[in-house]
Amino acid sequence: MTNFTKTKSLFHLPKDIIYLDGNSLGPLPVTAESRVSHMIREEWGELLIKGWNEADWFIKPAQLGDRLAKMLGAPPASIILGDTLSIKIYQALASAIDLAADRKIILSDTGNFPTDLYMAQGLISTINQNHELTLVEHEEIEASLNENIAVLMLTHVDYRTGRMHDMQKITRLAQDLGIITIWDLAHSAGAVPVDLTAANVDFAAGCTYKYLNSGPGGPAFIYVAPRHVNNIKPALSGWLGHDAPFAFDLDYRPGPAIERMRVGTPPILQLAALEAALDIWDDIDMANVRAKSIELSEMFISLIEKNCPQLILASPREAAKRGSQVSFHFRDGYAAIRALIERGVIGDFRKPDIMRFAITPLYLNEDDIIKGAQIIADVVNSGIWKQDKYHQTNPVT
Ligand SMILES: *Cc1c(COP(=O)(O)O)cnc(C)c1O
């Protein structure tokens, strides 16, 4: 059994803050501070360029990829770290389109995160081969699958509502029709159990700064199924994805397996923070995290519904269909979130009217949920959010 009292002590959590925003940015793992300072002082400071060999900087993206692979049911050498999730989605999609030969349709749902759609639009116009991005409502995905579709690109857990697709079932239905699948795990990795091998996924990508707690700007990861990886031609053919980067050949030749999905120089400072964050996951059973997340989410929903009837549940009521967040509709959600942050309860707002709260058992317990729900009810019921100052929008919501 995971000891959640212990895991909570492994994070720096500011006093008097109830943090319900771990789906946007995970909190600071206590050891990340010393790990990053060590990296700066002893490695960058003392080793200088020698760090690439002597401190293993060069192999960090693959080493940490293997640690993530264990968490996500993937074999060694199938996941690599680097770049941002937007870039990793672009790479996955370019490769998937290539594998799908003469089919032209990329299917996604309207609940997908905009950057995934924007990257698809950019790629389509760059390759200029009449591909089309088709969007349907999430409930219509299964019925929309057919043999004209090249790639099905979905985000597993909806960033607004927390609604979770059945990854294994949809992947199977798609593959039966010869469709290549890409799963965005932004709100899944570290949030819900994921088994990429069991689900037979073709491509997946995700970020590490949300539920995995690697810090702002932490690198993304990409997974390519071993059955495909040696057949794909990287669209972003950077030198560190080359078979022999230090041969300095004039022609690109893809590196072995997942190494070919590297692009340029990896963010070593961020990887040091990620390494500290991943240490926390070593002793953790994801099934325990899931069970606790459901228990806390159910408690949160029932407290809010009982004490704060103005908030209308936007997440699926059935726990099995939800990721690790709970969202509510409230017309003045933005102002309410601003007022809540001032009272020490941090959640966030997504247009048009979603108040979003992440339920992260590693550092949230029953007390936090009870207190958090009480403050939310107080703030919403009191109407304090009506004050002008809560209605001015910040650049980041
Ligand atoms: C957070 C998130 C992203 C973010 O992409 P970045 O390139 O890391 O900024 C992408 N997709 C989904 C589904 C997300 O939730």
XYZ file of C-alpha atoms and ligand atoms in Angstrom:
412
model
C 0.000 0.000 0.000
C 1.226 3.439 -0.825
C 1.770 5.601 2.240
C 0.189 8.888 1.169
C 1.185 10.685 4.378
C 4.758 9.989 3.424
C 4.346 11.022 -0.224
C 2.812 14.326 0.869
C 5.938 15.064 2.907
C 8.025 14.693 -0.254
C 6.581 17.896 -1.736
C 7.099 21.503 -0.822
C 3.580 22.874 -0.368
C 3.247 26.541 0.624
C 1.615 27.097 4.003
C -2.145 27.635 4.005
C -2.543 26.722 0.353
C -4.800 23.945 -0.860
C -3.406 23.067 -4.241
C -5.996 21.718 -6.661
C -4.066 22.603 -9.819
C -1.603 19.749 -10.187
C -3.071 19.109 -13.646
C -1.528 22.390 -14.826
C 1.706 22.428 -12.856
C 2.721 19.872 -10.246
C 4.267 21.196 -6.986
C 7.988 21.166 -6.178
C 9.392 17.808 -5.051
C 11.553 18.639 -2.013
C 14.610 16.889 -3.446
C 14.374 18.703 -6.794
C 15.919 21.793 -5.255
C 19.094 20.060 -4.099
C 19.233 17.926 -7.237
C 19.104 20.943 -9.509
C 21.600 22.903 -7.376
C 23.924 19.927 -7.391
C 23.625 19.758 -11.153
C 24.394 23.447 -11.438
C 27.296 23.548 -8.981
C 28.979 20.179 -9.343
C 28.147 19.286 -12.916
C 27.752 22.447 -14.956
C 30.023 24.435 -12.621
C 32.848 21.930 -12.201
C 32.614 19.526 -15.100
C 31.705 22.052 -17.769
C 31.510 20.311 -21.170
C 32.734 17.052 -19.641
C 29.264 16.697 -18.070
C 27.883 15.273 -21.309
C 29.962 12.135 -20.753
C 30.898 12.134 -17.091
C 27.511 13.093 -15.668
C 25.522 11.133 -18.274
C 23.789 14.239 -19.636
C 23.771 12.728 -23.091
C 21.880 9.602 -22.100
C 19.447 11.261 -19.626
C 16.589 11.547 -22.128
C 16.695 7.787 -22.727
C 17.432 6.846 -19.107
C 14.467 8.811 -17.807
C 12.413 7.541 -20.747
C 13.001 4.007 -19.478
C 11.840 5.003 -16.001
C 8.680 6.495 -17.449
C 8.212 3.409 -19.615
C 7.933 1.301 -16.456
C 5.115 3.524 -15.222
C 3.275 3.440 -18.536
C 3.475 -0.256 -19.398
C 6.006 0.277 -22.169
C 9.169 -1.715 -22.894
C 12.660 -0.248 -22.424
C 13.939 2.004 -25.221
C 10.427 2.934 -26.380
C 10.117 6.355 -24.684
C 12.386 9.380 -24.971
C 12.273 12.796 -23.260
C 12.717 16.184 -24.847
C 11.117 19.248 -26.389
C 7.517 20.212 -25.660
C 4.365 18.170 -26.031
C 3.319 20.277 -29.018
C 6.544 19.217 -30.787
C 6.132 15.575 -29.795
C 2.568 15.543 -31.155
C 3.854 16.992 -34.428
C 6.515 14.298 -34.669
C 4.068 11.493 -33.875
C 1.531 12.760 -36.367
C 4.060 13.221 -39.172
C 5.272 9.644 -38.675
C 1.749 8.250 -38.378
C 0.649 9.949 -41.604
C 3.640 8.439 -43.323
C 2.755 4.932 -42.095
C -0.844 5.370 -43.227
C 0.260 5.715 -46.864
C -2.561 6.909 -49.115
C -5.249 7.692 -46.535
C -5.820 11.401 -45.944
C -8.062 11.928 -42.933
C -6.871 12.691 -39.413
C -9.720 12.224 -36.958
C -9.902 13.879 -33.559
C -12.571 15.180 -31.206
C -13.682 18.670 -30.296
C -12.554 18.048 -26.718
C -8.943 17.764 -27.790
C -6.505 20.349 -26.513
C -6.101 23.106 -29.109
C -2.328 22.808 -29.483
C -2.747 19.237 -30.763
C -5.189 20.495 -33.383
C -3.051 23.518 -34.270
C 0.034 21.341 -34.746
C -2.005 19.051 -37.009
C -3.188 22.046 -39.039
C 0.392 23.327 -39.401
C 1.709 19.922 -40.421
C -1.064 19.426 -42.963
C -0.301 22.720 -44.642
C 3.465 22.102 -44.593
C 3.304 18.674 -46.228
C 0.606 19.923 -48.585
C -0.747 16.522 -49.648
C -4.468 17.101 -49.176
C -4.732 15.736 -45.671
C -7.767 16.821 -43.700
C -8.365 17.220 -39.994
C -11.888 16.054 -39.116
C -13.345 16.797 -35.685
C -16.371 15.116 -34.145
C -17.886 15.183 -30.662
C -16.148 12.757 -28.322
C -19.191 10.461 -28.138
C -19.106 10.096 -31.913
C -15.537 8.852 -32.224
C -16.346 5.141 -32.355
C -19.121 5.580 -34.913
C -16.899 7.830 -37.041
C -14.117 5.299 -37.565
C -13.833 4.003 -41.128
C -11.313 2.844 -43.689
C -10.678 6.319 -45.086
C -9.115 7.473 -41.857
C -5.341 7.532 -41.699
C -4.783 8.552 -38.096
C -6.904 8.800 -34.969
C -5.374 11.412 -32.673
C -7.004 11.734 -29.261
C -6.272 13.100 -25.835
C -7.032 10.301 -23.381
C -8.373 12.535 -20.578
C -10.209 15.702 -21.634
C -8.419 18.769 -20.263
C -11.663 20.567 -19.500
C -14.039 17.962 -18.127
C -11.738 15.114 -17.148
C -13.792 12.739 -19.317
C -11.640 9.704 -20.135
C -11.710 7.734 -23.400
C -11.473 3.936 -23.285
C -7.974 3.781 -24.776
C -7.803 0.026 -25.193
C -11.214 -0.355 -26.809
C -10.910 2.613 -29.176
C -7.382 1.600 -30.211
C -8.622 -1.880 -31.081
C -11.615 -0.592 -33.047
C -9.355 1.806 -34.964
C -6.682 -0.769 -35.680
C -9.297 -3.235 -36.969
C -9.900 -0.634 -39.694
C -6.200 -0.079 -40.369
C -6.094 3.274 -38.558
C -2.922 4.392 -36.757
C -3.535 5.734 -33.230
C -1.897 8.600 -31.345
C -2.764 9.150 -27.690
C -1.963 12.348 -25.852
C -1.320 11.441 -22.218
C -0.983 14.994 -20.833
C -3.648 14.331 -18.193
C -2.975 10.613 -17.838
C 0.706 10.094 -17.030
C 0.904 10.085 -13.232
C -2.868 10.540 -12.996
C -4.446 7.232 -14.037
C -3.075 3.760 -14.791
C -1.839 3.526 -18.387
C -0.651 0.344 -20.093
C 0.588 1.194 -23.571
C 1.535 -2.392 -24.375
C -1.774 -3.881 -23.266
C -3.670 -1.221 -25.230
C -1.406 -1.869 -28.256
C -1.065 1.877 -28.833
C 0.916 2.993 -31.902
C 2.125 6.406 -30.700
C 1.753 8.329 -27.454
C 3.111 11.563 -26.052
C 2.666 13.515 -22.864
C 4.082 16.187 -20.624
C 5.940 15.839 -17.352
C 5.158 19.143 -15.655
C 1.538 18.265 -14.804
C 0.913 15.111 -12.768
C 4.575 14.052 -12.941
C 5.785 17.240 -11.199
C 8.940 18.066 -13.212
C 8.460 21.847 -12.937
C 7.525 24.612 -15.378
C 8.907 23.902 -18.836
C 9.785 20.279 -17.992
C 10.386 18.210 -21.141
C 7.727 16.149 -22.879
C 7.959 12.458 -23.745
C 7.119 10.411 -26.803
C 6.391 6.693 -27.158
C 6.552 4.787 -30.414
C 5.497 1.124 -30.515
C 8.553 -1.071 -31.124
C 6.797 -2.609 -34.153
C 6.869 0.786 -35.909
C 9.865 2.613 -34.596
C 12.475 1.382 -37.048
C 10.165 2.101 -39.989
C 9.441 5.735 -39.256
C 11.106 8.677 -40.907
C 11.452 11.528 -38.412
C 9.942 14.780 -39.674
C 12.134 16.798 -37.328
C 15.439 15.293 -38.340
C 17.713 16.996 -35.853
C 21.292 16.019 -35.266
C 20.748 14.260 -31.948
C 18.262 11.913 -33.593
C 20.943 10.989 -36.146
C 22.455 7.529 -36.109
C 25.897 8.993 -35.432
C 25.559 12.619 -34.316
C 29.276 13.046 -33.804
C 30.193 11.690 -37.213
C 28.877 15.043 -38.495
C 27.773 13.455 -41.777
C 26.194 15.804 -44.252
C 23.187 13.520 -44.720
C 20.590 12.552 -42.166
C 20.269 8.916 -41.193
C 17.825 8.096 -38.364
C 19.187 6.765 -35.092
C 18.254 3.400 -33.593
C 14.699 2.925 -32.340
C 13.317 5.759 -30.181
C 16.619 7.692 -30.317
C 15.456 8.966 -33.694
C 12.745 10.998 -31.976
C 15.350 13.197 -30.325
C 15.814 16.542 -32.034
C 18.448 18.841 -30.498
C 20.216 19.457 -27.202
C 18.129 18.242 -24.238
C 17.227 20.530 -21.275
C 19.601 19.136 -18.670
C 18.488 21.396 -15.803
C 14.880 20.366 -16.307
C 15.845 16.729 -16.619
C 17.553 16.980 -13.210
C 14.272 18.208 -11.720
C 12.362 15.453 -13.514
C 14.749 12.850 -12.174
C 14.031 13.982 -8.612
C 10.300 13.976 -9.356
C 10.439 10.436 -10.741
C 12.171 9.142 -7.598
C 8.886 9.717 -5.791
C 7.091 7.380 -8.184
C 9.531 4.501 -7.649
C 7.670 3.048 -4.661
C 4.200 3.888 -5.833
C 1.518 1.536 -7.058
C -0.590 3.361 -9.627
C -3.622 1.240 -8.669
C -3.417 2.705 -5.147
C -3.161 6.234 -6.558
C -6.195 5.609 -8.750
C -8.255 4.180 -5.874
C -7.363 7.135 -3.634
C -8.030 9.639 -6.409
C -11.507 8.184 -6.907
C -12.213 8.200 -3.172
C -11.155 11.848 -2.825
C -12.987 12.872 -6.021
C -16.254 11.289 -4.894
C -15.917 13.064 -1.572
C -15.206 16.373 -3.288
C -18.165 16.054 -5.667
C -20.584 15.195 -2.896
C -19.403 18.071 -0.668
C -19.646 20.604 -3.490
C -23.051 19.385 -4.625
C -24.375 19.466 -1.070
C -22.985 22.868 -0.087
C -22.691 24.722 -3.344
C -25.614 23.945 -5.656
C -24.719 26.759 -8.074
C -21.834 24.662 -9.372
C -22.958 22.061 -11.890
C -20.829 18.966 -12.350
C -19.109 19.020 -15.750
C -17.116 15.812 -15.249
C -18.613 12.365 -15.773
C -20.416 11.250 -12.633
C -19.204 7.715 -13.115
C -15.699 7.484 -11.604
C -14.493 4.965 -14.194
C -15.082 7.543 -16.932
C -13.143 10.322 -15.199
C -9.434 11.031 -15.034
C -7.978 12.602 -11.887
C -9.745 15.953 -12.017
C -13.213 17.246 -11.207
C -14.748 20.162 -13.099
C -17.849 22.240 -12.606
C -19.766 24.658 -14.794
C -20.235 28.113 -13.342
C -20.942 31.122 -15.521
C -18.641 33.394 -13.527
C -16.063 30.664 -13.055
C -13.122 32.886 -13.928
C -13.924 35.448 -11.231
C -14.748 32.689 -8.744
C -11.375 31.026 -9.351
C -9.598 34.370 -8.844
C -11.425 34.902 -5.571
C -10.621 31.349 -4.489
C -6.929 31.780 -5.198
C -6.973 34.804 -2.912
C -8.424 32.569 -0.197
C -5.645 29.986 -0.703
C -7.513 27.432 -2.786
C -5.838 27.113 -6.159
C -7.753 25.639 -9.076
C -8.070 27.019 -12.579
C -10.555 28.144 -15.187
C -11.073 26.974 -18.753
C -13.357 28.724 -21.185
C -16.247 28.988 -21.495
C -17.357 28.257 -17.915
C -15.281 25.456 -16.423
C -13.808 25.544 -12.915
C -11.216 22.802 -12.834
C -9.793 21.016 -9.797
C -7.091 18.341 -9.885
C -7.294 15.564 -7.339
C -3.737 14.419 -6.682
C -3.450 11.894 -3.831
C 0.345 12.126 -3.632
C -0.022 15.455 -1.852
C -3.737 15.936 -1.094
C -5.611 14.213 1.702
C -9.185 14.123 3.052
C -8.610 17.216 5.185
C -7.525 19.216 2.158
C -10.597 18.093 0.241
C -12.951 18.974 3.102
C -11.347 22.377 3.701
C -11.039 23.100 -0.017
C -14.678 22.250 -0.686
C -15.752 24.396 2.278
C -13.830 27.436 1.018
C -15.173 26.935 -2.513
C -18.724 26.847 -1.152
C -18.090 29.954 0.996
C -16.606 31.929 -1.870
C -19.256 30.989 -4.428
C -22.223 31.342 -2.054
C -21.047 34.677 -0.626
C -20.913 36.299 -4.069
C -17.561 37.872 -3.178
C -16.370 37.021 -6.721
C -18.717 39.754 -8.023
C -16.125 42.392 -7.126
C -14.584 44.051 -10.172
C -11.043 43.104 -9.284
C -11.776 39.409 -9.839
C -13.037 39.977 -13.358
C -9.876 41.431 -14.915
C -8.239 38.698 -16.943
C -4.589 37.746 -16.562
C -2.627 36.559 -19.628
C -2.500 33.016 -18.187
C -5.755 31.614 -16.762
C -1.074 20.708 -21.333
C -1.330 20.083 -22.657
C -0.486 20.330 -23.743
C 0.641 21.298 -23.599
O 1.556 21.280 -24.640
P 2.958 22.019 -24.445
O 3.599 21.913 -25.767
O 3.687 21.277 -23.363
O 2.710 23.423 -24.025
C -0.734 19.636 -24.916
N -1.782 18.789 -25.036
C -2.625 18.560 -24.010
C -3.761 17.606 -24.162
C -2.432 19.216 -22.799
O -3.283 19.035 -21.795
